[in-house]
mmCIF file of C-alpha atoms and ligand atoms in Angstrom:
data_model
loop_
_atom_site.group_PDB
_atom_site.id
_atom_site.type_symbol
_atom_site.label_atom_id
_atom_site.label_comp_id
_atom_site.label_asym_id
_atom_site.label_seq_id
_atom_site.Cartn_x
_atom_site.Cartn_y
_atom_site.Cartn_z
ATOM 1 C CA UNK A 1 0.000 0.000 0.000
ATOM 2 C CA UNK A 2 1.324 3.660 -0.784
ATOM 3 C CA UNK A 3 1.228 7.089 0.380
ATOM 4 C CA UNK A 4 -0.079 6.479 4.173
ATOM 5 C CA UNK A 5 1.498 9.878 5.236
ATOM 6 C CA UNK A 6 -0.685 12.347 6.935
ATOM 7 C CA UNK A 7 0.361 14.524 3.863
ATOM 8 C CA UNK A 8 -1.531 12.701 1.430
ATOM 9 C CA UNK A 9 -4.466 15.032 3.000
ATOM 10 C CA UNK A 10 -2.874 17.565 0.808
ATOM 11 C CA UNK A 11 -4.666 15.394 -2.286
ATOM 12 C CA UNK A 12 -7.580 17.125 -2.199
ATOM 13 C CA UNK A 13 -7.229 19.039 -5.492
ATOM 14 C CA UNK A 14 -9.604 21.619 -6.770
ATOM 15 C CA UNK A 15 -10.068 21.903 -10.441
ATOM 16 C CA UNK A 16 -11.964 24.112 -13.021
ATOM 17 C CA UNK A 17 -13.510 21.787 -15.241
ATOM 18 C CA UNK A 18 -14.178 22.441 -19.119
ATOM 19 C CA UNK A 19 -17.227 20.429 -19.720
ATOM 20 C CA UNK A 20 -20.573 22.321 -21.149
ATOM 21 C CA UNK A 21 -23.430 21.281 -21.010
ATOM 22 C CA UNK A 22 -23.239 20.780 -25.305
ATOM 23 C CA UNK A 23 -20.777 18.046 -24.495
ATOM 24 C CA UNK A 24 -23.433 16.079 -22.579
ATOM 25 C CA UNK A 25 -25.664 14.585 -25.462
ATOM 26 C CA UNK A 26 -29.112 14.006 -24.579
ATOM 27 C CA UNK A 27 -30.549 14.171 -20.912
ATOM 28 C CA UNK A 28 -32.042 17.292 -21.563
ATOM 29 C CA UNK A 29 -34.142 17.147 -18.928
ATOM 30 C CA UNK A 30 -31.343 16.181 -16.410
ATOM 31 C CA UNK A 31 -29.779 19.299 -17.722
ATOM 32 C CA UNK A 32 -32.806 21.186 -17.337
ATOM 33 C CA UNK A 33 -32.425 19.890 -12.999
ATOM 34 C CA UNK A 34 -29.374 20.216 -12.788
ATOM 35 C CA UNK A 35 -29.193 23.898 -14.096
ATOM 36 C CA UNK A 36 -32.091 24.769 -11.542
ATOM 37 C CA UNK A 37 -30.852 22.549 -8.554
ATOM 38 C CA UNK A 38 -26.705 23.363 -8.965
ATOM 39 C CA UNK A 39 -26.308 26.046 -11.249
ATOM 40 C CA UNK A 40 -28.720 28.543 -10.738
ATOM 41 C CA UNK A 41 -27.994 28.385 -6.661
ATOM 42 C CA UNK A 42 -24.734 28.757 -7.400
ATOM 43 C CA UNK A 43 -24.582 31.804 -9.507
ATOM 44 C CA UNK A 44 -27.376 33.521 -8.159
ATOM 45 C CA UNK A 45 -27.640 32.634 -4.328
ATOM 46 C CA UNK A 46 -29.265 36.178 -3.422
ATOM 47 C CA UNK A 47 -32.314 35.281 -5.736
ATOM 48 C CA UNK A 48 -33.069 32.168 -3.750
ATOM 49 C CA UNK A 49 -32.610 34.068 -0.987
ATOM 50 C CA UNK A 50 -35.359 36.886 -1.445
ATOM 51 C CA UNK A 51 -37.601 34.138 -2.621
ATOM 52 C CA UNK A 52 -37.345 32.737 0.432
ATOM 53 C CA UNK A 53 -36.567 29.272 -0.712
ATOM 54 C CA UNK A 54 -33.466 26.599 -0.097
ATOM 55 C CA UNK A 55 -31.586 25.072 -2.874
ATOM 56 C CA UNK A 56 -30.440 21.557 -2.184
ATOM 57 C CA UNK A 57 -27.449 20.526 -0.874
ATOM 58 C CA UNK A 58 -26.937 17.077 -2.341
ATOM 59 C CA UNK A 59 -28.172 15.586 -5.588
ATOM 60 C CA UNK A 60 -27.472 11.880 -6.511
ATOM 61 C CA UNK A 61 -27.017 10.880 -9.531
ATOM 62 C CA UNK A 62 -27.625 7.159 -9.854
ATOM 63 C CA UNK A 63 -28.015 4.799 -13.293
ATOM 64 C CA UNK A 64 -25.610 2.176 -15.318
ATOM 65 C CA UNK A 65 -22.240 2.545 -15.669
ATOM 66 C CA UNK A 66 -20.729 5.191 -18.537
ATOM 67 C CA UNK A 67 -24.072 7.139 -18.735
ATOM 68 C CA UNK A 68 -22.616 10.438 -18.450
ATOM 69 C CA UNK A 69 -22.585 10.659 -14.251
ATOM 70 C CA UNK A 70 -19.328 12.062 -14.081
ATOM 71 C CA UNK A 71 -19.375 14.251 -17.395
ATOM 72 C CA UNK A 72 -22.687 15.758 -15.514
ATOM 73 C CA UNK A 73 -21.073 17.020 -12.579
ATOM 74 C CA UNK A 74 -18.392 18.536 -14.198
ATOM 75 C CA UNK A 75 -20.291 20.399 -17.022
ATOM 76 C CA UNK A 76 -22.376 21.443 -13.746
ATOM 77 C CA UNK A 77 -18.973 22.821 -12.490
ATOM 78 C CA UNK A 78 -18.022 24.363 -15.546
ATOM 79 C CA UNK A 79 -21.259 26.106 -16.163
ATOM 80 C CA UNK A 80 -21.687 27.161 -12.575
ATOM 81 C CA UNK A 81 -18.155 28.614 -13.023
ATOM 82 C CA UNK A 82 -17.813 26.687 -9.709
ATOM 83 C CA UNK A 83 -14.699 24.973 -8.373
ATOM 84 C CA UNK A 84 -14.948 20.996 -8.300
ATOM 85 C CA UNK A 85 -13.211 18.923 -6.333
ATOM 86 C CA UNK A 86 -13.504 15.160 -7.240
ATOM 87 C CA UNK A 87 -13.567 12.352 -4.612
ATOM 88 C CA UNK A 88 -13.624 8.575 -5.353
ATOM 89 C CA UNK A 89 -15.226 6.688 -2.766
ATOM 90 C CA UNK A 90 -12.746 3.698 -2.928
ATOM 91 C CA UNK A 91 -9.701 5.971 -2.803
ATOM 92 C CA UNK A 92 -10.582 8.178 0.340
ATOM 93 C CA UNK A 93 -11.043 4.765 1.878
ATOM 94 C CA UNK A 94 -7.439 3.758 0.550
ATOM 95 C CA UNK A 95 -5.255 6.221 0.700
ATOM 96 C CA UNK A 96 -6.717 7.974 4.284
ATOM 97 C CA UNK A 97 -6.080 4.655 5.962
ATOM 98 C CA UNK A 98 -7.054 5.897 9.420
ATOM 99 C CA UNK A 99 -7.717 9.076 8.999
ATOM 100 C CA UNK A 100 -10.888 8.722 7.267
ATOM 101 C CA UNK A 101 -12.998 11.058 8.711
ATOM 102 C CA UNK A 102 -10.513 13.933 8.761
ATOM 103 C CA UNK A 103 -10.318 13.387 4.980
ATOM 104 C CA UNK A 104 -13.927 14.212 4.685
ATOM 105 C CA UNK A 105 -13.524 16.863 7.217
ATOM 106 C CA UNK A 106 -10.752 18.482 5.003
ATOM 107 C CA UNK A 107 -12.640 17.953 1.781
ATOM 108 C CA UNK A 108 -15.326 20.389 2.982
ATOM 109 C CA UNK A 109 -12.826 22.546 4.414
ATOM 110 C CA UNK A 110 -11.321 23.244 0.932
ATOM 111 C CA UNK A 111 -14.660 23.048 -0.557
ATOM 112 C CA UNK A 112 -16.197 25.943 1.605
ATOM 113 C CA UNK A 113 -12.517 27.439 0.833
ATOM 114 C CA UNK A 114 -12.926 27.524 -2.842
ATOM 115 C CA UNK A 115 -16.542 28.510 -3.168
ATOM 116 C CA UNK A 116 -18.627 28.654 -4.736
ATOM 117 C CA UNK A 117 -17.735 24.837 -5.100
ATOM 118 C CA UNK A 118 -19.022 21.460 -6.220
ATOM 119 C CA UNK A 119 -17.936 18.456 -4.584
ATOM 120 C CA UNK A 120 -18.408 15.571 -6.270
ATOM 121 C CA UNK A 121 -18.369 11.747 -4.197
ATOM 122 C CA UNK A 122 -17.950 9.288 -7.289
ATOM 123 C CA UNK A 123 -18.523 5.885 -6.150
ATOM 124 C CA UNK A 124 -20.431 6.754 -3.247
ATOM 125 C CA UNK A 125 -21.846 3.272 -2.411
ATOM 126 C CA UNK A 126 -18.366 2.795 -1.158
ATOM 127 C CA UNK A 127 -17.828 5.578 1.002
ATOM 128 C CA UNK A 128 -21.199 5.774 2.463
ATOM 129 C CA UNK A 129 -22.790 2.151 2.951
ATOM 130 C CA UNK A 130 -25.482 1.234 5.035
ATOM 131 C CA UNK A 131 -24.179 1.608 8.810
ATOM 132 C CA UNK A 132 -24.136 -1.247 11.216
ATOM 133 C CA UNK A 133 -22.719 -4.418 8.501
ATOM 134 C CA UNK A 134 -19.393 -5.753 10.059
ATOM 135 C CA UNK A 135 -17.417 -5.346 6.787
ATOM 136 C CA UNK A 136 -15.030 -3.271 8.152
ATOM 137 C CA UNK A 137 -13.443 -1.414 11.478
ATOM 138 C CA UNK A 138 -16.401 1.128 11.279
ATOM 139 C CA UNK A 139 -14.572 3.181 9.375
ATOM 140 C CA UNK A 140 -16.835 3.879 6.800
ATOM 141 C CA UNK A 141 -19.743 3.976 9.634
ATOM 142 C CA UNK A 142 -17.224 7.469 11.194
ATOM 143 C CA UNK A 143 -17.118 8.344 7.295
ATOM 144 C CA UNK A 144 -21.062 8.283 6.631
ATOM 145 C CA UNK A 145 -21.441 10.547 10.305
ATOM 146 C CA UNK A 146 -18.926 12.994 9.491
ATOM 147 C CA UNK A 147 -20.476 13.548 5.751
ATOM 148 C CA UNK A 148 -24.066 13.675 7.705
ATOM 149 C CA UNK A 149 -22.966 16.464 10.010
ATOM 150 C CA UNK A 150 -20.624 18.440 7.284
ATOM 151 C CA UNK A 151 -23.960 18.215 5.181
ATOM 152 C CA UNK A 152 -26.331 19.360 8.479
ATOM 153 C CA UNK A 153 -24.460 22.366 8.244
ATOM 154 C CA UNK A 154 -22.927 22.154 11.653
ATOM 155 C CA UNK A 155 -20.622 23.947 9.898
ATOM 156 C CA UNK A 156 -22.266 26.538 7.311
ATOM 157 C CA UNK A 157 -22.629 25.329 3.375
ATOM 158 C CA UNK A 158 -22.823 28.049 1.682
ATOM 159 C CA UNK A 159 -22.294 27.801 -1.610
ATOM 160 C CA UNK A 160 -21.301 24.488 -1.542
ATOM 161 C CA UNK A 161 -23.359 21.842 -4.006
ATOM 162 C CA UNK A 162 -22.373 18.006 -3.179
ATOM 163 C CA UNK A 163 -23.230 16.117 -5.767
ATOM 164 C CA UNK A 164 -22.791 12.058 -5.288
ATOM 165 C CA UNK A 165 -23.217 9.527 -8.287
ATOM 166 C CA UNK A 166 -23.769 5.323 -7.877
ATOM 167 C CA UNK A 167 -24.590 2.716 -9.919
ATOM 168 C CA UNK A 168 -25.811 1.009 -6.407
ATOM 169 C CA UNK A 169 -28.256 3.976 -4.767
ATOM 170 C CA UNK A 170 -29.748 0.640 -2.899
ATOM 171 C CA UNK A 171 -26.288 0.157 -0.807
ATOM 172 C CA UNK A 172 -26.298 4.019 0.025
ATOM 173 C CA UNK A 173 -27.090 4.376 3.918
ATOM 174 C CA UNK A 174 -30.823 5.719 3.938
ATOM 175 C CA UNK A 175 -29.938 8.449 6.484
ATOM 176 C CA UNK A 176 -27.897 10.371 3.536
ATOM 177 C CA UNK A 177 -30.642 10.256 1.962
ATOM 178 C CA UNK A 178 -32.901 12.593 4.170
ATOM 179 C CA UNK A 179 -34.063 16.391 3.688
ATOM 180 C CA UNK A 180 -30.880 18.495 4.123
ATOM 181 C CA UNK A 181 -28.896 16.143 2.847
ATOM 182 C CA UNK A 182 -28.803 14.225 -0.916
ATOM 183 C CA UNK A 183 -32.301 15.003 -0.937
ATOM 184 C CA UNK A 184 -32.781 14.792 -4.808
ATOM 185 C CA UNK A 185 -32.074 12.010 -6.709
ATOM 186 C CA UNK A 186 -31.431 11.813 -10.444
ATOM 187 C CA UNK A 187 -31.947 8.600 -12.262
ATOM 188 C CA UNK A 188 -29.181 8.743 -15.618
ATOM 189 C CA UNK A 189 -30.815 5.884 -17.817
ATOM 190 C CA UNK A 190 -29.668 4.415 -20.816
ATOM 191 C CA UNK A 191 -29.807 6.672 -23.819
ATOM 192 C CA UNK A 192 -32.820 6.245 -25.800
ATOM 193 C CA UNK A 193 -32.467 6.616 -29.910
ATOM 194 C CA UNK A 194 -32.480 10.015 -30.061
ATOM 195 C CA UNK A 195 -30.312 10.454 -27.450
ATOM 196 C CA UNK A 196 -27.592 8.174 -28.794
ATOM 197 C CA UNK A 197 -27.908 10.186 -32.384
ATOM 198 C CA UNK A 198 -27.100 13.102 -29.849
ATOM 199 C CA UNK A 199 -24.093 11.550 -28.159
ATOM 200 C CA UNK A 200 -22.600 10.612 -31.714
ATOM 201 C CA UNK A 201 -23.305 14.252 -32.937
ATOM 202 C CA UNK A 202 -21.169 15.411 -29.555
ATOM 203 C CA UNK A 203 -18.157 12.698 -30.162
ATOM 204 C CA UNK A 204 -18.063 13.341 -33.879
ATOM 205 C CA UNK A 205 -17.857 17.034 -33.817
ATOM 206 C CA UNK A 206 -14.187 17.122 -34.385
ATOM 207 C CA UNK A 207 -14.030 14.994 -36.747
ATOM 208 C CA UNK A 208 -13.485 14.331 -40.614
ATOM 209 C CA UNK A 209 -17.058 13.022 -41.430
ATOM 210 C CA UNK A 210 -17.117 11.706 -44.789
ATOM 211 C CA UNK A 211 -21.089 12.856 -46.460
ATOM 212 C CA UNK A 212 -22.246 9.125 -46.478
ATOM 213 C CA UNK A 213 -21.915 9.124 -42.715
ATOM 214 C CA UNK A 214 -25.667 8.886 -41.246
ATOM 215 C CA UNK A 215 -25.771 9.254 -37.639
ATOM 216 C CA UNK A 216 -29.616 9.016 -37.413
ATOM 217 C CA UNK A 217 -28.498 4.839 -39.163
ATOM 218 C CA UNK A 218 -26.225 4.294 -36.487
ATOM 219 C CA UNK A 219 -28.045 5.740 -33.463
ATOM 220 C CA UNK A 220 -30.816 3.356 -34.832
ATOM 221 C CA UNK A 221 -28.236 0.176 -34.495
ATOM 222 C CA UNK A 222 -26.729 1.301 -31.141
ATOM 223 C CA UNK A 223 -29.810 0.092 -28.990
ATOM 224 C CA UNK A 224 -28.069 -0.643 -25.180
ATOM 225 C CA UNK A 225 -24.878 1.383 -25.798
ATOM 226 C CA UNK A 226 -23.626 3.882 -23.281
ATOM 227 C CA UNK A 227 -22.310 7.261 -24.128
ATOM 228 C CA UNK A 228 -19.238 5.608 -23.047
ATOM 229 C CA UNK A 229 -20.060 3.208 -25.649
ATOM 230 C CA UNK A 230 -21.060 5.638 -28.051
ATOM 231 C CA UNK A 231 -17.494 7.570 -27.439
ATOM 232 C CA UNK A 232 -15.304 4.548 -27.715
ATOM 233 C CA UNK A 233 -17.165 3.573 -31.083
ATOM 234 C CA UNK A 234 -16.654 6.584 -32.418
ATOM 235 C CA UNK A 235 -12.635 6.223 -30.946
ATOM 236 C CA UNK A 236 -12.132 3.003 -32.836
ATOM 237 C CA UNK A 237 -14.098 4.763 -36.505
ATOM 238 C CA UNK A 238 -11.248 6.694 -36.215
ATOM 239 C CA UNK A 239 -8.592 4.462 -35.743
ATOM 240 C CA UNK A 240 -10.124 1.847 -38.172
ATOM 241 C CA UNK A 241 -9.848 4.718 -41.264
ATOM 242 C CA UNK A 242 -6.462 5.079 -39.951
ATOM 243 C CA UNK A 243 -5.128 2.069 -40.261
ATOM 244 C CA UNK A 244 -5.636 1.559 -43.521
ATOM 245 C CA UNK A 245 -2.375 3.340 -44.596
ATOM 246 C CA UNK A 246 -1.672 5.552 -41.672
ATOM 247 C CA UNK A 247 -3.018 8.899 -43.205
ATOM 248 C CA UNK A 248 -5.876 11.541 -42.347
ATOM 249 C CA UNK A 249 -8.947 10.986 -44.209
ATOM 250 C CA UNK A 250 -12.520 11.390 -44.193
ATOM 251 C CA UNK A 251 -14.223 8.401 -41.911
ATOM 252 C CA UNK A 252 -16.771 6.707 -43.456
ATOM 253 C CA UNK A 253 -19.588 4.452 -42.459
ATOM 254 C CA UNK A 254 -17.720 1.243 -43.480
ATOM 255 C CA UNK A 255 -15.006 2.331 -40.597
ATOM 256 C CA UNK A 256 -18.147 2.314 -38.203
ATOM 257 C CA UNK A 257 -19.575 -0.966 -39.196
ATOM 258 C CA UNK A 258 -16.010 -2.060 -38.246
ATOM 259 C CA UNK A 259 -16.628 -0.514 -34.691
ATOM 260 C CA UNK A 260 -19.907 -1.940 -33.995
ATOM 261 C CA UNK A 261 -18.268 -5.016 -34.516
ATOM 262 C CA UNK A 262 -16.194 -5.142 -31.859
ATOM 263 C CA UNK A 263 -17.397 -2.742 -29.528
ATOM 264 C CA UNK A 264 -20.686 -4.155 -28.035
ATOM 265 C CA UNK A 265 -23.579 -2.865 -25.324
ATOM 266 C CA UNK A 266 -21.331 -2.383 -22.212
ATOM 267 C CA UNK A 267 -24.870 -2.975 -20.348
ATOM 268 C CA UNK A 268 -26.972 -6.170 -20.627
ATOM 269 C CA UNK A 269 -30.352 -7.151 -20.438
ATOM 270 C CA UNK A 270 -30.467 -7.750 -17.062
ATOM 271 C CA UNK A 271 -28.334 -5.619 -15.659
ATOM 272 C CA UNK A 272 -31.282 -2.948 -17.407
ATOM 273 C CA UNK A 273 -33.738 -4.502 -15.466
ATOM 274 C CA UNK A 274 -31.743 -4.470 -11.819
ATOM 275 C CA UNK A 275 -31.233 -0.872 -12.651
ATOM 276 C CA UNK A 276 -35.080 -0.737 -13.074
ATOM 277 C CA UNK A 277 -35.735 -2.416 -9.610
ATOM 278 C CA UNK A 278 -33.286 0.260 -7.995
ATOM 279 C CA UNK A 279 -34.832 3.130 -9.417
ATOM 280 C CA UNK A 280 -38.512 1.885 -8.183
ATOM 281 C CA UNK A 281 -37.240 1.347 -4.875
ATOM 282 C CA UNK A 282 -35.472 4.612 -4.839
ATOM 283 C CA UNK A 283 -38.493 6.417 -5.945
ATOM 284 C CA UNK A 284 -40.449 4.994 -3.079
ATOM 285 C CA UNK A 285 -37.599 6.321 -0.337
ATOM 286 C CA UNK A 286 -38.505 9.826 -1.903
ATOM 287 C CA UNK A 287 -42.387 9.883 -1.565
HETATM 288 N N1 ATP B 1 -24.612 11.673 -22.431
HETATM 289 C C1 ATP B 1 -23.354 11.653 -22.901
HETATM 290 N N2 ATP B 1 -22.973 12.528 -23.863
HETATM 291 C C2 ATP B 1 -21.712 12.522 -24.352
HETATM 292 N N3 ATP B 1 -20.760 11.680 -23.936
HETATM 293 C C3 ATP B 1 -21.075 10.793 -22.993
HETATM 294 C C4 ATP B 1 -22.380 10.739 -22.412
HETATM 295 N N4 ATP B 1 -22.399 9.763 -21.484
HETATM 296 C C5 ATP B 1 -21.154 9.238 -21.472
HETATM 297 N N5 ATP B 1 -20.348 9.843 -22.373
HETATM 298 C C6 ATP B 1 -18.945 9.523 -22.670
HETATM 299 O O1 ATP B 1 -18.549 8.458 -21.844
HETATM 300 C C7 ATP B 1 -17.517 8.844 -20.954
HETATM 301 C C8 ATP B 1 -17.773 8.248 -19.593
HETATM 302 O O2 ATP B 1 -18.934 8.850 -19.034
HETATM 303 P P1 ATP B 1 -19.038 9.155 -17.495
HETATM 304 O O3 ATP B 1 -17.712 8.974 -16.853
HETATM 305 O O4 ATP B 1 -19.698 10.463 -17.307
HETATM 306 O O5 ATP B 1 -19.991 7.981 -17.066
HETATM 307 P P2 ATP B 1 -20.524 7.651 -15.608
HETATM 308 O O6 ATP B 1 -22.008 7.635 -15.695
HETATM 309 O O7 ATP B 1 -19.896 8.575 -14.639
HETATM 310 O O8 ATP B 1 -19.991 6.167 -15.439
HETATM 311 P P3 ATP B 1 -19.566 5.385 -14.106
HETATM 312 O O9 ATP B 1 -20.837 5.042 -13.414
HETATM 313 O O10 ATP B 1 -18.863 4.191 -14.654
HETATM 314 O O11 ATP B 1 -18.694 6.296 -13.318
HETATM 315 C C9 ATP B 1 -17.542 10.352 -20.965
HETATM 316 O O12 ATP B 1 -16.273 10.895 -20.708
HETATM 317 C C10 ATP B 1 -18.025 10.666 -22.357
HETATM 318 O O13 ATP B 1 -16.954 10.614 -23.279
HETATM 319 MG MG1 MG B 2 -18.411 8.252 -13.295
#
């Protein structure tokens, strides 16, 4: 194991994102949430103020794998022209061996630092399980108390948007999941046809399209891919028309038949329908 040193509480970096939301390809009504719940708040705190209302403090963002969770957050950052400071579950539990709770105390220490600020707990199933299983030395139990009482505001938020994504929201512990604290919840599905023509439009912007290249054709033979998917499809187009003889060139719809050949659905069947079950069961926690 590396890096045990009470120093490596220096890692919390902040960074300025460059995602927009035009880099996010459909999910236009996630956008739409996401500009009212994090952006709006976060540019213009004074007008939630004098209409006497509360923006959230956490959203969750929950769905399959490579369905834009991450890309969200940041083009949230970006076009909240908020600081973002990025925290993997599994790696606060690795490299704070011990110090675990003073990690999260520090994150929100730099976050309130650098506001107006979005901190953003990927892999949050991991960080903040349901308390009282024996899996471990209660650390993550200390973890999921000191995120509840950073989020109560013990210490003032202002400013401050956390925003946590999962691909398990059924693992998350239910108390973070109560008013004041990620008290929306976002469910990122699959992308639907249009949605997939959308995320080819984004990933093929910058590149040499030759005419016979339908996107509408391909979003229509991409049923069960990802963005991620769609991006790394759209990768290997690229690299198909170049190795043909190692030279620019237009791509052409041949070099993304290749693709879809070896690139397949990252999500199956019934991994669609678990993420069904979660989102019912989700939905009923916020009724
Ligand atoms: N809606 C989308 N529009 C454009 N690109 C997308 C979209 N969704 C995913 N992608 C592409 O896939 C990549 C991975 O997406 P992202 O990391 O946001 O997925 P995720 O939902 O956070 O996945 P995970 O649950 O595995 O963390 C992005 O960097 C982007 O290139
Ligand atoms: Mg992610």
């Amino acid at each position: 194991m590396k890096d045990i040193t009470p120093s490596a509480l220096r890692e919390v970096y902040v960074e300025v994102p460059e995602v927009h939301w035009d880099d996010v390809g459909g999910l236009a009504d996630v956008k739409r949430q996401l500009q009212e719940m994090v952006e709006w708040p976060l540019k213009h705190p004074e007008l939630f103020e004098q209409m006497g209302i509360e923006p959230p403090k956490g959203i969750l963002l929950y769905g399959p794998p490579g369905t834009g969770k991450t890309l969200l957050a940041k083009a949230a950052a970006t076009e909240s022209q908020a600081n973002f400071i990025s925290v993997k579950g599994p790696e606060v539990l690795s490299k704070w061996v011990g110090e675990s709770e003073k990690a999260i105390r520090e994150i929100f220490k730099k976050a309130r630092q650098a506001a107006p600020c979005i901190v953003f707990f990927d892999e949050l199933d991991s960080i903040a399980p349901r308390r009282g299983g024996h899996t471990d030395s209660g650390v993550t139990e200390r973890m999921v108390n000191q995120i509840l009482s950073e989020m109560d505001g013990l210490v003032s938020l202002k400013n401050v948007v956390v925003i946590g994504a999962t691909n398990r929201p059924e693992l998350i512990d239910p108390a973070l999941l109560r008013p004041g604290r990620f008290d929306r919840s976002v469910y990122i599905p699959i992308p639907d046809r249009s949605a997939r023509e959308e995320i080819f439009k984004v990933h093929t912007k910058k590149m040499p399209l030759d005419e016979g290249v339908d996107l509408k054709a391909l979003a229509e033979k991409t049923e069960g891919y990802t963005g991620a998917d769609i991006a790394a499809v759209c990768r290997e187009a690229a690299l198909s028309a170049l190795r043909e003889d190692m030279k620019p060139k237009k791509i052409q719809m041949k070099h993304f038949e290749t693709a879809l050949k070896t690139i397949q659905p990252s999500v199956s069947k019934e991994d669609l329908l678990r993420y069904d079950d979660s989102k019912k069961m989700l939905g009923k926690m916020f009724v």
